C-alpha cells in the first residue's frame, strides 16, 4: 500500500526486503533491498541484510563487501563487525574473522554470540587456549569446556575432548547432560564402553 502511494519510498522497499528475508525468500528480498539502496544509499540495515542473504547463498565476497559498505555508514556498529566476522569464518578466513569479532567486542558488542564466534575462529586457527577463554566469556566455564570438547571431538582429538567433557561435568554435573552424552560418544569411539 505504501509503495502504491509513493513508489520512491526507500524504507518501504527496505521493510519489504527484510520481511521477505525472514520468509527465506532471498532472491525477492535482494531485489527489494537493492531498490531501497538505489533510492537511499545510506540505509545501512539494507546493506546488512544483503550481507546476510549473500552469506546464506555462499557469496562470501559479496557478503563481506555489503558489511563493509554498511560499516562505512555506521562505523561503530559491533553487530556489523560480528556479521563480517561470520562471513569471513564461513569463507575459511579465520584470522580476519577473529579480528572482526575482536573489533565487535572492542565496540562493546559483547554478547555471548560474538564470544562464541570468536572461540570458533580461534579453534579453527588451532589456538585452543584463546578459544577456551572466548568460550568462557560467551557462556561460562562449563559451557566453554563442553564447546572446546566438541571441537576436539570433531577433529578426532579424543583425549583432549575427554578431558574437556570431564571438566565440564565436574563444573556443572546436573546441567551437563549434553557433556555426558559427548563423553559417551568418545568412549564409544575409543571402544571403552
Coordinates of N, CA, C and O in Angstrom, one line a residue, residues 3-176:
X3 N 3.9 1.5 -1.1 CA 4.6 1.7 -2.4 C 3.7 2.1 -3.5 O 4.1 2.7 -4.4
X4 N 2.4 1.8 -3.3 CA 1.4 2.3 -4.3 C 1.3 3.8 -4.3 O 1.2 4.5 -5.3
X5 N 1.3 4.3 -3.0 CA 1.2 5.8 -2.8 C 2.5 6.5 -3.2 O 2.5 7.6 -3.7
X6 N 3.6 5.9 -2.8 CA 4.9 6.5 -3.0 C 5.9 5.5 -3.5 O 6.6 4.9 -2.7
X7 N 6.0 5.2 -4.8 CA 6.9 4.2 -5.3 C 8.4 4.5 -5.1 O 9.2 3.6 -5.3
X8 N 8.7 5.7 -4.6 CA 10.1 6.0 -4.4 C 10.4 6.0 -2.9 O 11.4 6.7 -2.5
X9 N 9.7 5.4 -2.1 CA 9.9 5.3 -0.6 C 10.8 4.2 -0.3 O 10.5 3.0 -0.2
X10 N 12.1 4.6 -0.1 CA 13.2 3.6 0.1 C 12.9 2.7 1.3 O 13.2 1.5 1.2
X11 N 12.5 3.3 2.4 CA 12.3 2.5 3.6 C 11.2 1.4 3.4 O 11.3 0.3 4.1
X12 N 10.3 1.7 2.6 CA 9.2 0.6 2.3 C 9.9 -0.5 1.6 O 9.6 -1.7 1.9
X13 N 10.7 -0.3 0.6 CA 11.4 -1.3 -0.1 C 12.3 -2.1 0.9 O 12.4 -3.3 0.9
X14 N 13.0 -1.3 1.8 CA 13.8 -2.0 2.8 C 13.0 -2.9 3.7 O 13.3 -4.1 4.0
X15 N 11.9 -2.4 4.2 CA 11.0 -3.2 5.0 C 10.5 -4.4 4.3 O 10.4 -5.5 4.9
X16 N 10.1 -4.3 3.1 CA 9.6 -5.4 2.3 C 10.7 -6.5 2.1 O 10.6 -7.7 2.2
X17 N 11.9 -6.0 1.8 CA 13.1 -6.8 1.7 C 13.4 -7.6 3.0 O 13.7 -8.8 2.9
X18 N 13.3 -6.9 4.1 CA 13.5 -7.6 5.4 C 12.5 -8.6 5.7 O 12.8 -9.7 6.2
X19 N 11.2 -8.3 5.3 CA 10.1 -9.3 5.6 C 10.3 -10.5 4.7 O 10.2 -11.6 5.1
X20 N 10.7 -10.3 3.4 CA 11.0 -11.4 2.5 C 12.2 -12.2 3.0 O 12.2 -13.5 2.9
X21 N 13.2 -11.6 3.6 CA 14.3 -12.3 4.1 C 13.9 -13.2 5.3 O 14.3 -14.3 5.3
X22 N 13.0 -12.7 6.1 CA 12.5 -13.5 7.3 C 11.8 -14.7 6.7 O 11.8 -15.8 7.4
X23 N 11.2 -14.6 5.6 CA 10.4 -15.7 5.0 C 11.3 -16.6 4.1 O 10.8 -17.5 3.4
X24 N 12.6 -16.3 4.1 CA 13.6 -17.1 3.4 C 13.4 -16.9 1.8 O 13.8 -17.8 1.1
X25 N 12.8 -15.9 1.4 CA 12.6 -15.6 0.0 C 13.8 -14.7 -0.4 O 13.6 -13.5 -0.7
X26 N 15.0 -15.2 -0.5 CA 16.2 -14.4 -0.6 C 16.3 -13.7 -1.9 O 16.8 -12.6 -2.0
X27 N 15.9 -14.3 -3.0 CA 16.0 -13.7 -4.3 C 15.2 -12.4 -4.4 O 15.6 -11.3 -4.8
X28 N 13.9 -12.6 -3.9 CA 13.0 -11.4 -3.9 C 13.4 -10.4 -2.9 O 13.4 -9.2 -3.2
X29 N 13.9 -10.8 -1.8 CA 14.4 -9.9 -0.7 C 15.6 -9.0 -1.3 O 15.6 -7.8 -1.1
X30 N 16.5 -9.7 -2.0 CA 17.6 -9.0 -2.6 C 17.2 -7.9 -3.5 O 17.7 -6.8 -3.5
X31 N 16.2 -8.2 -4.4 CA 15.7 -7.2 -5.3 C 15.2 -6.0 -4.6 O 15.5 -4.8 -5.0
X32 N 14.4 -6.2 -3.6 CA 13.8 -5.0 -2.9 C 14.8 -4.3 -2.1 O 14.8 -3.0 -2.0
X33 N 15.8 -5.0 -1.5 CA 16.8 -4.3 -0.7 C 17.7 -3.5 -1.7 O 18.1 -2.3 -1.4
X34 N 18.0 -4.0 -2.9 CA 18.8 -3.3 -3.9 C 18.0 -2.0 -4.3 O 18.6 -0.9 -4.5
X35 N 16.7 -2.1 -4.5 CA 15.9 -1.0 -4.9 C 15.9 0.1 -3.8 O 16.0 1.3 -4.1
X36 N 15.8 -0.4 -2.5 CA 15.9 0.6 -1.4 C 17.2 1.4 -1.4 O 17.2 2.6 -1.2
X37 N 18.3 0.7 -1.8 CA 19.6 1.3 -1.8 C 19.8 2.2 -3.0 O 20.5 3.2 -2.9
X38 N 19.1 1.9 -4.1 CA 19.1 2.8 -5.2 C 18.5 4.1 -4.9 O 19.0 5.2 -5.2
X39 N 17.4 4.1 -4.1 CA 16.7 5.3 -3.7 C 17.4 6.0 -2.5 O 17.3 7.2 -2.4
X40 N 18.0 5.2 -1.6 CA 18.7 5.8 -0.5 C 19.9 5.0 -0.1 O 19.8 4.0 0.6
X41 N 21.1 5.3 -0.6 CA 22.3 4.5 -0.4 C 22.8 4.5 1.1 O 23.7 3.8 1.4
X42 N 22.2 5.3 1.9 CA 22.6 5.4 3.3 C 21.9 4.4 4.2 O 22.1 4.4 5.5
X43 N 21.1 3.5 3.7 CA 20.3 2.6 4.5 C 21.3 1.4 4.9 O 21.3 0.4 4.2
X44 N 22.0 1.6 6.0 CA 23.0 0.6 6.4 C 22.3 -0.8 6.8 O 22.9 -1.8 6.5
X45 N 21.1 -0.8 7.3 CA 20.4 -2.0 7.6 C 20.1 -2.8 6.3 O 20.2 -4.1 6.4
X46 N 19.8 -2.1 5.3 CA 19.5 -2.8 4.0 C 20.8 -3.5 3.5 O 20.8 -4.7 3.1
X47 N 22.0 -2.8 3.7 CA 23.2 -3.4 3.3 C 23.6 -4.6 4.2 O 24.1 -5.6 3.8
X48 N 23.2 -4.5 5.5 CA 23.4 -5.7 6.4 C 22.6 -6.9 6.0 O 23.1 -8.0 6.0
X49 N 21.4 -6.6 5.7 CA 20.5 -7.8 5.2 C 21.0 -8.4 3.9 O 20.9 -9.6 3.7
X50 N 21.5 -7.5 3.0 CA 22.1 -8.1 1.8 C 23.3 -9.0 2.1 O 23.4 -10.0 1.6
X51 N 24.1 -8.5 3.1 CA 25.2 -9.4 3.5 C 24.7 -10.7 4.1 O 25.3 -11.8 3.8
X52 N 23.6 -10.7 4.9 CA 23.1 -11.9 5.4 C 22.6 -12.8 4.2 O 22.9 -14.0 4.3
X53 N 21.9 -12.2 3.3 CA 21.5 -13.0 2.1 C 22.6 -13.7 1.4 O 22.6 -14.9 1.1
X54 N 23.7 -12.9 1.1 CA 24.9 -13.4 0.4 C 25.5 -14.5 1.2 O 26.0 -15.5 0.6
X55 N 25.6 -14.4 2.5 CA 26.1 -15.4 3.3 C 25.3 -16.7 3.1 O 25.9 -17.8 3.0
X56 N 24.0 -16.6 3.2 CA 23.2 -17.8 3.0 C 23.4 -18.4 1.6 O 23.3 -19.6 1.5
X57 N 23.7 -17.6 0.7 CA 23.9 -18.1 -0.7 C 25.3 -18.4 -1.0 O 25.7 -18.7 -2.1
X58 N 26.2 -18.4 0.0 CA 27.6 -18.7 -0.1 C 28.3 -17.8 -1.0 O 29.3 -18.1 -1.7
X59 N 27.9 -16.5 -1.1 CA 28.5 -15.5 -1.9 C 29.3 -14.6 -0.9 O 29.0 -13.5 -0.7
X60 N 30.4 -15.2 -0.3 CA 31.0 -14.6 0.8 C 31.7 -13.3 0.5 O 31.8 -12.4 1.3
X61 N 32.3 -13.1 -0.7 CA 33.0 -11.9 -1.0 C 32.0 -10.7 -1.1 O 32.2 -9.6 -0.6
X62 N 30.8 -11.0 -1.7 CA 29.8 -10.0 -1.8 C 29.2 -9.7 -0.4 O 28.9 -8.5 -0.1
X63 N 29.1 -10.7 0.4 CA 28.6 -10.5 1.8 C 29.6 -9.6 2.6 O 29.2 -8.6 3.2
X64 N 30.9 -9.9 2.5 CA 31.9 -9.1 3.2 C 31.8 -7.6 2.7 O 31.9 -6.7 3.5
X65 N 31.6 -7.5 1.4 CA 31.6 -6.1 0.8 C 30.3 -5.4 1.3 O 30.4 -4.2 1.6
X66 N 29.2 -6.1 1.4 CA 28.0 -5.5 1.9 C 28.2 -5.0 3.4 O 27.7 -3.9 3.7
X67 N 28.8 -5.8 4.2 CA 29.0 -5.4 5.6 C 30.0 -4.3 5.7 O 29.8 -3.3 6.5
X68 N 31.0 -4.3 4.8 CA 32.0 -3.2 4.8 C 31.3 -1.9 4.4 O 31.6 -0.8 5.0
X69 N 30.4 -2.0 3.4 CA 29.7 -0.7 3.0 C 28.8 -0.2 4.1 O 28.6 1.0 4.2
X70 N 28.2 -1.2 4.8 CA 27.3 -0.8 5.9 C 28.2 -0.1 7.0 O 27.8 0.9 7.6
X71 N 29.4 -0.7 7.3 CA 30.3 -0.1 8.3 C 30.8 1.3 7.8 O 31.1 2.1 8.7
X72 N 30.9 1.6 6.6 CA 31.3 2.9 6.1 C 30.2 3.9 6.5 O 30.6 5.1 6.8
X73 N 29.0 3.5 6.6 CA 27.9 4.4 7.0 C 27.8 4.4 8.6 O 27.5 5.4 9.2
X74 N 28.0 3.2 9.2 CA 27.8 3.1 10.6 C 29.0 2.4 11.2 O 29.1 1.3 11.6
X75 N 30.2 3.2 11.3 CA 31.5 2.6 11.6 C 31.6 2.0 13.1 O 32.4 1.2 13.3
X76 N 30.8 2.4 14.0 CA 30.9 1.9 15.3 C 29.9 0.8 15.7 O 29.7 0.6 16.9
X77 N 29.4 0.1 14.7 CA 28.4 -0.9 14.9 C 29.0 -2.2 15.1 O 29.5 -2.9 14.2
X78 N 29.0 -2.8 16.3 CA 29.5 -4.1 16.6 C 28.8 -5.2 16.0 O 29.4 -6.2 15.6
X79 N 27.5 -5.1 15.8 CA 26.7 -6.1 15.1 C 27.3 -6.3 13.7 O 27.5 -7.5 13.2
X80 N 27.6 -5.3 13.0 CA 28.1 -5.4 11.6 C 29.5 -6.0 11.6 O 29.8 -6.8 10.7
X81 N 30.3 -5.7 12.6 CA 31.6 -6.4 12.7 C 31.4 -7.9 13.0 O 32.2 -8.7 12.5
X82 N 30.5 -8.2 13.9 CA 30.2 -9.6 14.1 C 29.8 -10.3 12.8 O 30.3 -11.4 12.5
X83 N 28.9 -9.7 12.1 CA 28.4 -10.3 10.8 C 29.5 -10.4 9.8 O 29.6 -11.4 9.1
X84 N 30.4 -9.4 9.8 CA 31.5 -9.5 8.9 C 32.4 -10.7 9.3 O 32.9 -11.4 8.4
X85 N 32.6 -10.9 10.6 CA 33.4 -12.0 11.1 C 32.8 -13.3 10.7 O 33.5 -14.3 10.3
X86 N 31.5 -13.4 10.8 CA 30.8 -14.7 10.4 C 31.1 -15.0 9.0 O 31.4 -16.1 8.6
X87 N 31.0 -13.9 8.1 CA 31.2 -14.1 6.7 C 32.6 -14.6 6.4 O 32.8 -15.5 5.6
X88 N 33.6 -14.0 7.1 CA 35.0 -14.4 6.9 C 35.1 -15.9 7.4 O 35.9 -16.6 6.8
X89 N 34.5 -16.2 8.5 CA 34.6 -17.6 9.0 C 34.0 -18.6 8.1 O 34.6 -19.6 7.8
X90 N 32.9 -18.2 7.5 CA 32.2 -19.1 6.6 C 33.1 -19.3 5.3 O 33.1 -20.4 4.7
X91 N 33.9 -18.3 5.0 CA 34.7 -18.4 3.8 C 36.1 -19.1 4.1 O 36.9 -19.3 3.2
X92 N 36.3 -19.3 5.4 CA 37.5 -20.0 5.8 C 38.7 -19.1 6.2 O 39.8 -19.5 6.4
X93 N 38.4 -17.8 6.2 CA 39.5 -16.8 6.6 C 39.4 -16.5 8.1 O 38.8 -15.5 8.5
X94 N 39.9 -17.4 8.9 CA 39.7 -17.4 10.3 C 40.5 -16.2 11.0 O 40.1 -15.7 12.0
X95 N 41.6 -15.8 10.4 CA 42.3 -14.7 11.0 C 41.5 -13.4 10.9 O 41.4 -12.6 11.8
X96 N 41.0 -13.2 9.7 CA 40.1 -12.0 9.5 C 38.9 -12.1 10.4 O 38.4 -11.1 10.9
X97 N 38.4 -13.3 10.5 CA 37.2 -13.5 11.3 C 37.5 -13.1 12.8 O 36.7 -12.3 13.4
X98 N 38.6 -13.6 13.3 CA 39.0 -13.2 14.7 C 39.1 -11.7 14.9 O 38.7 -11.2 15.9
X99 N 39.8 -11.1 13.9 CA 40.0 -9.6 14.0 C 38.6 -8.9 14.0 O 38.4 -8.0 14.8
X100 N 37.7 -9.4 13.2 CA 36.4 -8.7 13.1 C 35.6 -8.9 14.5 O 35.0 -8.0 15.0
X101 N 35.6 -10.2 15.0 CA 34.9 -10.4 16.3 C 35.6 -9.6 17.4 O 34.8 -9.1 18.2
X102 N 36.9 -9.5 17.4 CA 37.5 -8.7 18.4 C 37.2 -7.2 18.3 O 37.0 -6.5 19.3
X103 N 37.0 -6.8 17.1 CA 36.6 -5.4 16.9 C 35.2 -5.2 17.4 O 34.9 -4.2 18.0
X104 N 34.3 -6.1 17.2 CA 32.9 -6.1 17.7 C 33.0 -5.9 19.2 O 32.2 -5.1 19.8
X105 N 33.8 -6.8 19.8 CA 33.9 -6.7 21.3 C 34.5 -5.4 21.8 O 34.0 -4.8 22.7
X106 N 35.5 -4.9 21.1 CA 36.0 -3.6 21.4 C 35.0 -2.5 21.4 O 35.0 -1.5 22.1
X107 N 34.0 -2.6 20.5 CA 32.9 -1.7 20.3 C 31.7 -1.9 21.3 O 30.7 -1.4 21.2
X108 N 32.0 -2.8 22.3 CA 31.0 -3.1 23.4 C 29.9 -4.0 22.9 O 28.8 -4.1 23.5
X109 N 30.1 -4.6 21.7 CA 29.1 -5.6 21.3 C 29.6 -7.0 21.8 O 30.2 -7.7 21.1
X110 N 29.4 -7.1 23.1 CA 30.0 -8.3 23.8 C 28.9 -9.3 24.2 O 28.8 -9.6 25.4
X111 N 28.2 -9.8 23.3 CA 27.2 -10.7 23.5 C 27.8 -12.1 23.6 O 28.9 -12.3 23.1
X112 N 27.1 -13.1 24.1 CA 27.6 -14.5 24.1 C 27.8 -15.0 22.7 O 28.8 -15.7 22.5
X113 N 27.0 -14.5 21.8 CA 27.1 -14.9 20.4 C 28.5 -14.6 19.8 O 29.2 -15.4 19.2
X114 N 28.9 -13.3 20.0 CA 30.2 -12.9 19.4 C 31.4 -13.6 20.1 O 32.3 -13.9 19.4
X115 N 31.3 -13.8 21.4 CA 32.4 -14.5 22.1 C 32.4 -16.0 21.6 O 33.5 -16.5 21.4
X116 N 31.3 -16.6 21.4 CA 31.3 -18.0 20.8 C 31.8 -18.0 19.4 O 32.6 -18.9 19.0
X117 N 31.5 -17.0 18.6 CA 32.0 -16.9 17.3 C 33.5 -16.8 17.3 O 34.3 -17.4 16.6
X118 N 34.0 -15.9 18.2 CA 35.5 -15.7 18.4 C 36.1 -17.0 18.8 O 37.2 -17.4 18.3
X119 N 35.5 -17.7 19.7 CA 36.0 -19.0 20.1 C 36.2 -20.0 19.0 O 37.2 -20.7 18.8
X120 N 35.2 -20.0 18.1 CA 35.2 -20.9 16.9 C 36.3 -20.5 16.0 O 37.0 -21.3 15.4
X121 N 36.5 -19.2 15.8 CA 37.6 -18.7 14.9 C 38.9 -19.1 15.5 O 39.8 -19.6 14.8
X122 N 39.2 -18.9 16.8 CA 40.4 -19.3 17.4 C 40.6 -20.8 17.3 O 41.7 -21.3 17.1
X123 N 39.6 -21.6 17.5 CA 39.7 -23.1 17.4 C 40.1 -23.5 16.0 O 40.9 -24.4 15.9
X124 N 39.5 -22.8 15.0 CA 39.9 -23.1 13.7 C 41.3 -22.7 13.3 O 42.0 -23.2 12.4
X125 N 41.9 -21.7 14.1 CA 43.3 -21.3 14.0 C 44.2 -22.2 14.9 O 45.4 -22.0 15.0
X126 N 43.5 -23.2 15.6 CA 44.2 -24.1 16.5 C 44.9 -23.4 17.6 O 45.9 -23.9 18.2
X127 N 44.3 -22.3 18.0 CA 44.7 -21.6 19.2 C 43.7 -21.9 20.3 O 42.7 -21.1 20.6
X128 N 43.8 -23.1 20.9 CA 42.8 -23.6 21.8 C 42.7 -22.9 23.1 O 41.6 -22.8 23.7
X129 N 43.8 -22.3 23.5 CA 43.8 -21.6 24.8 C 42.9 -20.3 24.6 O 42.1 -20.0 25.5
X130 N 43.1 -19.6 23.5 CA 42.3 -18.4 23.3 C 40.9 -18.8 23.0 O 39.9 -18.1 23.4
X131 N 40.6 -19.9 22.3 CA 39.3 -20.4 22.1 C 38.6 -20.6 23.4 O 37.4 -20.2 23.6
X132 N 39.2 -21.3 24.4 CA 38.6 -21.6 25.7 C 38.3 -20.3 26.4 O 37.2 -20.1 26.9
X133 N 39.2 -19.3 26.3 CA 38.9 -18.0 27.0 C 37.7 -17.3 26.4 O 36.9 -16.8 27.1
X134 N 37.6 -17.3 25.1 CA 36.5 -16.7 24.4 C 35.2 -17.4 24.8 O 34.2 -16.8 25.1
X135 N 35.2 -18.8 24.8 CA 34.0 -19.5 25.1 C 33.6 -19.2 26.5 O 32.4 -19.2 26.8
X136 N 34.6 -19.1 27.4 CA 34.2 -18.7 28.8 C 33.5 -17.4 28.9 O 32.5 -17.3 29.7
X137 N 33.9 -16.4 28.1 CA 33.3 -15.1 28.1 C 31.8 -15.3 27.5 O 30.9 -14.5 27.9
X138 N 31.7 -16.2 26.6 CA 30.4 -16.4 26.0 C 29.4 -17.1 26.7 O 28.2 -17.0 26.4
X139 N 29.8 -17.9 27.7 CA 28.7 -18.7 28.4 C 29.1 -19.4 29.7 O 28.5 -20.3 30.1
X140 N 30.3 -19.0 30.2 CA 30.7 -19.7 31.5 C 31.7 -20.8 31.3 O 31.8 -21.3 30.1
X141 N 32.3 -21.2 32.4 CA 33.3 -22.2 32.3 C 32.8 -23.6 31.8 O 33.5 -24.2 31.0
X142 N 31.8 -24.1 32.4 CA 31.3 -25.4 32.0 C 31.0 -25.5 30.5 O 31.4 -26.4 29.8
X143 N 30.2 -24.5 30.1 CA 29.8 -24.5 28.6 C 31.1 -24.3 27.8 O 31.2 -24.9 26.7
X144 N 32.1 -23.6 28.2 CA 33.3 -23.4 27.5 C 34.0 -24.7 27.3 O 34.5 -25.0 26.2
X145 N 34.2 -25.5 28.4 CA 34.8 -26.8 28.2 C 34.1 -27.7 27.3 O 34.6 -28.5 26.6
X146 N 32.7 -27.7 27.4 CA 31.9 -28.5 26.6 C 32.1 -28.1 25.1 O 32.3 -29.0 24.2
X147 N 32.1 -26.8 24.8 CA 32.3 -26.3 23.4 C 33.7 -26.8 22.9 O 33.8 -27.2 21.8
X148 N 34.7 -26.6 23.7 CA 36.0 -26.9 23.3 C 36.1 -28.5 23.1 O 36.7 -28.9 22.1
X149 N 35.5 -29.2 24.0 CA 35.4 -30.7 23.8 C 34.8 -31.1 22.5 O 35.3 -32.0 21.8
X150 N 33.7 -30.4 22.1 CA 33.1 -30.7 20.8 C 34.0 -30.4 19.7 O 34.0 -31.2 18.7
X151 N 34.8 -29.4 19.7 CA 35.7 -29.1 18.7 C 36.8 -30.2 18.6 O 37.1 -30.7 17.5
X152 N 37.3 -30.6 19.8 CA 38.3 -31.6 19.8 C 37.7 -32.9 19.3 O 38.4 -33.7 18.5
X153 N 36.5 -33.2 19.6 CA 35.8 -34.5 19.2 C 35.7 -34.5 17.7 O 36.0 -35.4 17.0
X154 N 35.3 -33.3 17.1 CA 35.1 -33.2 15.7 C 36.5 -33.4 14.9 O 36.5 -33.9 13.8
X155 N 37.5 -33.0 15.6 CA 38.9 -33.1 15.0 C 39.5 -34.4 15.3 O 40.7 -34.7 14.9
X156 N 38.8 -35.3 16.0 CA 39.4 -36.6 16.3 C 40.4 -36.6 17.4 O 41.2 -37.6 17.6
X157 N 40.4 -35.5 18.2 CA 41.4 -35.4 19.3 C 40.7 -35.9 20.6 O 40.3 -35.1 21.4
X158 N 40.6 -37.2 20.7 CA 39.7 -37.8 21.7 C 40.2 -37.6 23.1 O 39.4 -37.4 24.0
X159 N 41.5 -37.7 23.4 CA 42.0 -37.5 24.7 C 41.7 -36.1 25.2 O 41.2 -35.9 26.4
X160 N 41.9 -35.1 24.4 CA 41.6 -33.7 24.7 C 40.1 -33.5 24.9 O 39.7 -32.8 25.9
X161 N 39.3 -34.1 24.1 CA 37.9 -34.0 24.2 C 37.4 -34.6 25.5 O 36.6 -34.0 26.2
X162 N 37.9 -35.7 25.8 CA 37.6 -36.4 27.1 C 37.9 -35.5 28.3 O 37.0 -35.4 29.1
X163 N 39.0 -34.9 28.3 CA 39.4 -34.1 29.5 C 38.4 -32.9 29.5 O 38.0 -32.5 30.6
X164 N 38.1 -32.3 28.4 CA 37.2 -31.2 28.4 C 35.8 -31.5 28.9 O 35.2 -30.8 29.7
X165 N 35.2 -32.6 28.4 CA 33.9 -33.1 28.8 C 33.9 -33.4 30.3 O 32.9 -33.1 31.0
X166 N 34.9 -34.1 30.8 CA 35.0 -34.4 32.2 C 35.1 -33.1 33.0 O 34.4 -33.0 34.1
X167 N 35.8 -32.1 32.6 CA 35.9 -30.8 33.3 C 34.5 -30.1 33.3 O 34.1 -29.6 34.3
X168 N 33.8 -30.2 32.2 CA 32.5 -29.5 32.1 C 31.5 -30.2 33.1 O 30.8 -29.5 33.8
X169 N 31.6 -31.5 33.1 CA 30.7 -32.2 34.0 C 31.1 -32.0 35.5 O 30.2 -31.8 36.3
X170 N 32.4 -31.9 35.8 CA 32.8 -31.6 37.2 C 32.3 -30.2 37.6 O 31.9 -30.0 38.8
X171 N 32.3 -29.3 36.7 CA 31.9 -27.9 37.0 C 30.4 -27.8 37.2 O 30.0 -27.0 38.1
X172 N 29.6 -28.5 36.4 CA 28.2 -28.4 36.5 C 27.6 -29.8 36.2 O 27.0 -30.0 35.1
X173 N 27.6 -30.7 37.1 CA 27.2 -32.1 36.8 C 25.7 -32.2 36.5 O 25.3 -32.9 35.6
X174 N 24.8 -31.4 37.1 CA 23.4 -31.5 36.8 C 23.0 -30.9 35.5 O 22.2 -31.5 34.8
X175 N 23.7 -29.9 35.1 CA 23.3 -29.1 33.9 C 23.9 -29.8 32.7 O 23.4 -29.7 31.6
X176 N 25.0 -30.6 32.8 CA 25.7 -31.0 31.7 C 25.4 -32.5 31.2 O 26.3 -33.2 31.0

